[in-house]
Coordinates of C-alpha atoms in Angstrom, one line a residue:
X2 CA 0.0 0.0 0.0
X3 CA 1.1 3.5 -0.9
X4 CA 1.3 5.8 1.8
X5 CA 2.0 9.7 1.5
X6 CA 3.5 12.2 4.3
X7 CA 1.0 15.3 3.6
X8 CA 2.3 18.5 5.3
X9 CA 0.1 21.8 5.5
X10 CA 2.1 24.4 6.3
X11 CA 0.5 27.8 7.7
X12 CA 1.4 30.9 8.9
X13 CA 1.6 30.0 12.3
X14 CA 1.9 26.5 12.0
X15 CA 3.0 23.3 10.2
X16 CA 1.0 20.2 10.5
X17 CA 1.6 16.9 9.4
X18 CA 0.6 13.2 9.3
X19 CA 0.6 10.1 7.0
X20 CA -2.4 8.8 5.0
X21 CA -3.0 5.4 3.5
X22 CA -4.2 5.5 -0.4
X23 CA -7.9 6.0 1.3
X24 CA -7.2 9.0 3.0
X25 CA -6.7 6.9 6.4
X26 CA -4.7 9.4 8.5
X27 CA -2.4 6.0 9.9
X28 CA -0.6 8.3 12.3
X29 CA -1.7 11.2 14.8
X30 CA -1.2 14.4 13.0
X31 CA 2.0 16.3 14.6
X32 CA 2.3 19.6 14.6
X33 CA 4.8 22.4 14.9
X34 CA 4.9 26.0 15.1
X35 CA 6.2 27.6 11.9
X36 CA 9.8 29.2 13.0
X37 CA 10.4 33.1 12.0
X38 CA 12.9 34.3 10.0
X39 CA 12.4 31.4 8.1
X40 CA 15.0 31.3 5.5
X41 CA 14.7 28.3 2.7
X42 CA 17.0 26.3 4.7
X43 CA 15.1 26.3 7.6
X44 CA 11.8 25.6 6.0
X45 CA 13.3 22.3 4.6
X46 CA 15.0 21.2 8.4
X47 CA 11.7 22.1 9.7
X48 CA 9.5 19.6 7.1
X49 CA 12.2 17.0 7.0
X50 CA 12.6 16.8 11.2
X51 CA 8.7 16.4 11.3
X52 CA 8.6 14.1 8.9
X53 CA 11.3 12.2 10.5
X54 CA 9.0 11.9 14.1
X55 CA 6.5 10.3 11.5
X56 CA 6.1 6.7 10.4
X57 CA 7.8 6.2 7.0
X58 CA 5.7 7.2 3.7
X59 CA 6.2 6.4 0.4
X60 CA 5.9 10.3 -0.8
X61 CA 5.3 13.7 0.3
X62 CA 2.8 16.1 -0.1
X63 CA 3.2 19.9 0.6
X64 CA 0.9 22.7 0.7
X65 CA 2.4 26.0 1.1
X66 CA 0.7 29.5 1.2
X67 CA 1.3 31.9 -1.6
X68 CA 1.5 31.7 -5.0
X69 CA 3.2 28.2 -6.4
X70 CA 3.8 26.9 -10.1
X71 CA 4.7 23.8 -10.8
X72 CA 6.3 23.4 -7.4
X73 CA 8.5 27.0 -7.8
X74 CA 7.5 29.7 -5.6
X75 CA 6.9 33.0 -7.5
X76 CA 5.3 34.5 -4.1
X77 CA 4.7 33.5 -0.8
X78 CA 3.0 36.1 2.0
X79 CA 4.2 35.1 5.5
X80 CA 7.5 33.7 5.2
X81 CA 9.4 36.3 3.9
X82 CA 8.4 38.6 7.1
X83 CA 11.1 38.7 10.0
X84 CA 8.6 37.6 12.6
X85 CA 5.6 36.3 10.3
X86 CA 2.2 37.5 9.8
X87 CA 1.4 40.8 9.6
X88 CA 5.6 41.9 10.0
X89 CA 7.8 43.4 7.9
X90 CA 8.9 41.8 5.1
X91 CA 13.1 41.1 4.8
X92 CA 14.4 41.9 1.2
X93 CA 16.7 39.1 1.5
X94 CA 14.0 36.9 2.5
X95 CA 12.0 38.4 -0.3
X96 CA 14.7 37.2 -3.1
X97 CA 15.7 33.7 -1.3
X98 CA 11.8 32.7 -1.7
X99 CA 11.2 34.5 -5.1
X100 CA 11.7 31.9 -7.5
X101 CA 12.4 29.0 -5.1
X102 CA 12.3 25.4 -6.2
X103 CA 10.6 24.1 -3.2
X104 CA 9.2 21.0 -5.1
X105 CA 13.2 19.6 -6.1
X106 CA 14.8 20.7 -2.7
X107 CA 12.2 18.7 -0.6
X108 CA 12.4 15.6 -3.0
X109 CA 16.1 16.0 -2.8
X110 CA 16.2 16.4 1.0
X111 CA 13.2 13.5 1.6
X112 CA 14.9 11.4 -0.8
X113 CA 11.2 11.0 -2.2
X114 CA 8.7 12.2 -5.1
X115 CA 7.4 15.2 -3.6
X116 CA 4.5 17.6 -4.7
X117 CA 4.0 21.1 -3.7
X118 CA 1.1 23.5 -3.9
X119 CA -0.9 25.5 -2.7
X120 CA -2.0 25.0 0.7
X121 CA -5.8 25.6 -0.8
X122 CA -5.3 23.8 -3.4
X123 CA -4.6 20.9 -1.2
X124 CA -7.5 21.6 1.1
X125 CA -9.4 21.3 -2.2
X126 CA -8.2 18.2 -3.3
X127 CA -9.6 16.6 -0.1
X128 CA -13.1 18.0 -0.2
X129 CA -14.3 18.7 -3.9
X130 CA -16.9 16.0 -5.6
X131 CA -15.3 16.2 -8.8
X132 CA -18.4 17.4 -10.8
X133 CA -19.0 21.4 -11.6
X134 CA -17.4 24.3 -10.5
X135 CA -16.2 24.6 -7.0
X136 CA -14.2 27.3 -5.1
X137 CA -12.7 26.6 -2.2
X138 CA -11.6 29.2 0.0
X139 CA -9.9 28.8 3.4
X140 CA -9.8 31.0 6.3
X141 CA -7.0 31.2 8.5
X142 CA -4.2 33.4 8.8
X143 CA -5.1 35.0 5.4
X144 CA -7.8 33.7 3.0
X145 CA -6.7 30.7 0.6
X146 CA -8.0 30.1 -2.7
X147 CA -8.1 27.5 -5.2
X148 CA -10.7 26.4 -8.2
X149 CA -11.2 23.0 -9.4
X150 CA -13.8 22.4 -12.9
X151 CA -15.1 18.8 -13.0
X152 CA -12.5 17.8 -10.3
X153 CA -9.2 19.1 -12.4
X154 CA -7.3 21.7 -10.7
X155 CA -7.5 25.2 -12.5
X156 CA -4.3 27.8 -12.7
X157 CA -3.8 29.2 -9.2
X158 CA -5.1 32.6 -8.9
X159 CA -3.3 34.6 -5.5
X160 CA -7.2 36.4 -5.1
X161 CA -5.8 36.9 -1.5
X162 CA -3.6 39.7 -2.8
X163 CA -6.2 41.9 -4.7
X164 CA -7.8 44.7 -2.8
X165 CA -10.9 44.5 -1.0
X166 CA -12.3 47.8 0.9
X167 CA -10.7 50.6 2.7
X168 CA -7.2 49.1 1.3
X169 CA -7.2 46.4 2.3
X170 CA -6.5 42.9 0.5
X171 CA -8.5 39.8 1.2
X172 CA -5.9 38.4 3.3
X173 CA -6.2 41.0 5.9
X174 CA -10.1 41.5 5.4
X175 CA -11.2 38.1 6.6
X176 CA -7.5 37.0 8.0
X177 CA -7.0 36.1 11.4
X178 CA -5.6 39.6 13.2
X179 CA -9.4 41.1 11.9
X180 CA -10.8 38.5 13.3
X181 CA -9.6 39.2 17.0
X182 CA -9.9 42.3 16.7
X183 CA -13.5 42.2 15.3
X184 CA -15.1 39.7 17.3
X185 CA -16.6 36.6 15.2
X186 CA -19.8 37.8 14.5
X187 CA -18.4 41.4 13.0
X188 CA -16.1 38.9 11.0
X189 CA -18.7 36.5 9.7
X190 CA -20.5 39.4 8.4
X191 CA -16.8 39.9 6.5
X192 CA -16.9 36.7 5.5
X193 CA -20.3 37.0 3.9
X194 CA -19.6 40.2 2.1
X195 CA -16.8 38.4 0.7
X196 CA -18.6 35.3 -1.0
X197 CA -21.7 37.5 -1.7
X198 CA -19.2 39.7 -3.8
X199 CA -17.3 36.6 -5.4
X200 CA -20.2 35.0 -6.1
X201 CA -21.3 37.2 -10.1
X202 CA -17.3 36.2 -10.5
X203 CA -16.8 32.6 -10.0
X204 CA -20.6 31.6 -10.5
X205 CA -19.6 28.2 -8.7
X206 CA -21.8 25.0 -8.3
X207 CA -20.6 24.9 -5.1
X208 CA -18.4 26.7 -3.0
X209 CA -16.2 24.9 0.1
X210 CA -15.2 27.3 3.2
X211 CA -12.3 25.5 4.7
X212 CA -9.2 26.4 7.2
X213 CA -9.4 26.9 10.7
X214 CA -11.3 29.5 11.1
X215 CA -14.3 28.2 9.2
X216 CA -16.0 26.4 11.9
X217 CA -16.0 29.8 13.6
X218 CA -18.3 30.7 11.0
X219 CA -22.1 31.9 13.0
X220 CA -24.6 29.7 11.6
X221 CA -27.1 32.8 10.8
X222 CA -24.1 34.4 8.5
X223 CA -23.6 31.1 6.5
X224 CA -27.8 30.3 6.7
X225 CA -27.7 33.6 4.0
X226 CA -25.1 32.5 2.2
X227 CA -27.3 29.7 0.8
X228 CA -27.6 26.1 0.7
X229 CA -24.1 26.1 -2.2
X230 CA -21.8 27.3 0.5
X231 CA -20.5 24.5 2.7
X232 CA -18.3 24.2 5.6
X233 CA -15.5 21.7 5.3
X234 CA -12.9 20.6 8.3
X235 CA -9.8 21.7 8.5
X236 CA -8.5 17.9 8.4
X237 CA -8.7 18.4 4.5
X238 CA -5.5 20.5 4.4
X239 CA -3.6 17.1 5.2
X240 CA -6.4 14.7 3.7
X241 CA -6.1 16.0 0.2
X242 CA -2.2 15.2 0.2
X243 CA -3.2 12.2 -1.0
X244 CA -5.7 13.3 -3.9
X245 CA -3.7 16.1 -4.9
X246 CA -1.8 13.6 -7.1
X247 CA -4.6 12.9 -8.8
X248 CA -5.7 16.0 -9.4
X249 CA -2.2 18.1 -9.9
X250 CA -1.4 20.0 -12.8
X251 CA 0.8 18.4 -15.8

């Protein structure tokens, strides 16, 4: 049986586990909290050393926020900051990440096949039916993104970087420092604004609200959003490591 090590890696923290080829989880998911300044170096010691407290797997699955293309970073939001989320970005950091082969330096340091993506795109994989349009966005940190038609993974748009109101991008309109500072029902009400407004774009079949912060959600906010906007469990992020082969770009 083919097994797969599937990391999600967030803002503020990196989670792991491995899954059997049903999606079995067939060890307790570990998880660590994602170190700052994270140069490349340190991203790969930090996956590896997990994966190493971790029964063997027969390939590895990462998602990774920001923008990824065929397992190259072009962009990613948190890990070129000096003390994460929300912190000044490092220039140096900026150009170590920009360009990145993250896909070939993990297969080289696991000494296995190794896929990187998106961390929504992941998430996805773990929770779409295959048949339609569907949008999944996750809420956590920032806001994740990622479109699948008829179950095949679309190009990865970064919608967490375009403006929203008042300034501000998604990421920070629905992210996790608005959401303290809000309360959750001031932030669902965010929330809402944002699918109501994505909706005329994406006209989805269905649309999956994933990441941590989903299940914090209040029920009359996602009661209006209607009965094709779904909550999904965060487990997905590590579930879909094993789909997301399936469903990866050529």
């Amino acid at each position: 049986m083919r097994t797969t090590l599937a990391i999600d890696c967030g803002g503020g923290g990196i989670k792991a586990s491995v899954l059997d080829e049903a999606g079995t989880m067939r060890a307790r998911p570990l998880r660590v909290p994602t170190p700052y300044p994270l140069p490349t170096s340190l991203f790969v010691k930090t996956l590896v050393d997990l994966g190493s407290r971790l029964p063997g797997a027969d390939r590895v699955t990462v998602g990774m926020p920001g923008m990824i293309r065929h397992g190259v970073v072009v962009a990613t939001p948190h890990y070129v900051t000096r003390a994460g989320p929300r912190t000044k970005p490092e220039p140096a950091l900026v150009t170590e990440w920009s360009g990145y082969d993250a896909q070939s330096a993990l297969a080289e340091a696991f000494g296995l096949p190794v896929l990187v993506l998106n961390d929504a795109e992941v998430h996805g994989a773990g929770v779409v039916a295959g048949t339609g349009l569907e949008l999944v966005l996750t809420l956590g940190t920032g806001l994740g993104c990622a479109l699948f038609d008829g179950g095949v993974l679309a190009p990865h748009l970064e919608l967490s970087q375009a403006p929203v109101r008042w300034g501000m991008s998604y990421d920070t309109y629905v992210g996790e420092h608005e959401r303290r500072r809000l309360g959750d029902a001031f932030w669902s009400r965010r929330v809402r604004t944002v699918v109501d407004g994505l909706r005329p774009v994406f006209q989805w079949d269905r649309l999956y609200l994933g990441g941590g912060n989903s299940r914090l959600v209040r029920p009359e906010q996602l009661a209006r959003m209607g009965d094709d906007v779904v909550v999904v469990p965060n487990t997905a992020g590590i579930v879909g490591g094993v789909r997301a082969w399936a469903i990866r770009p050529g």
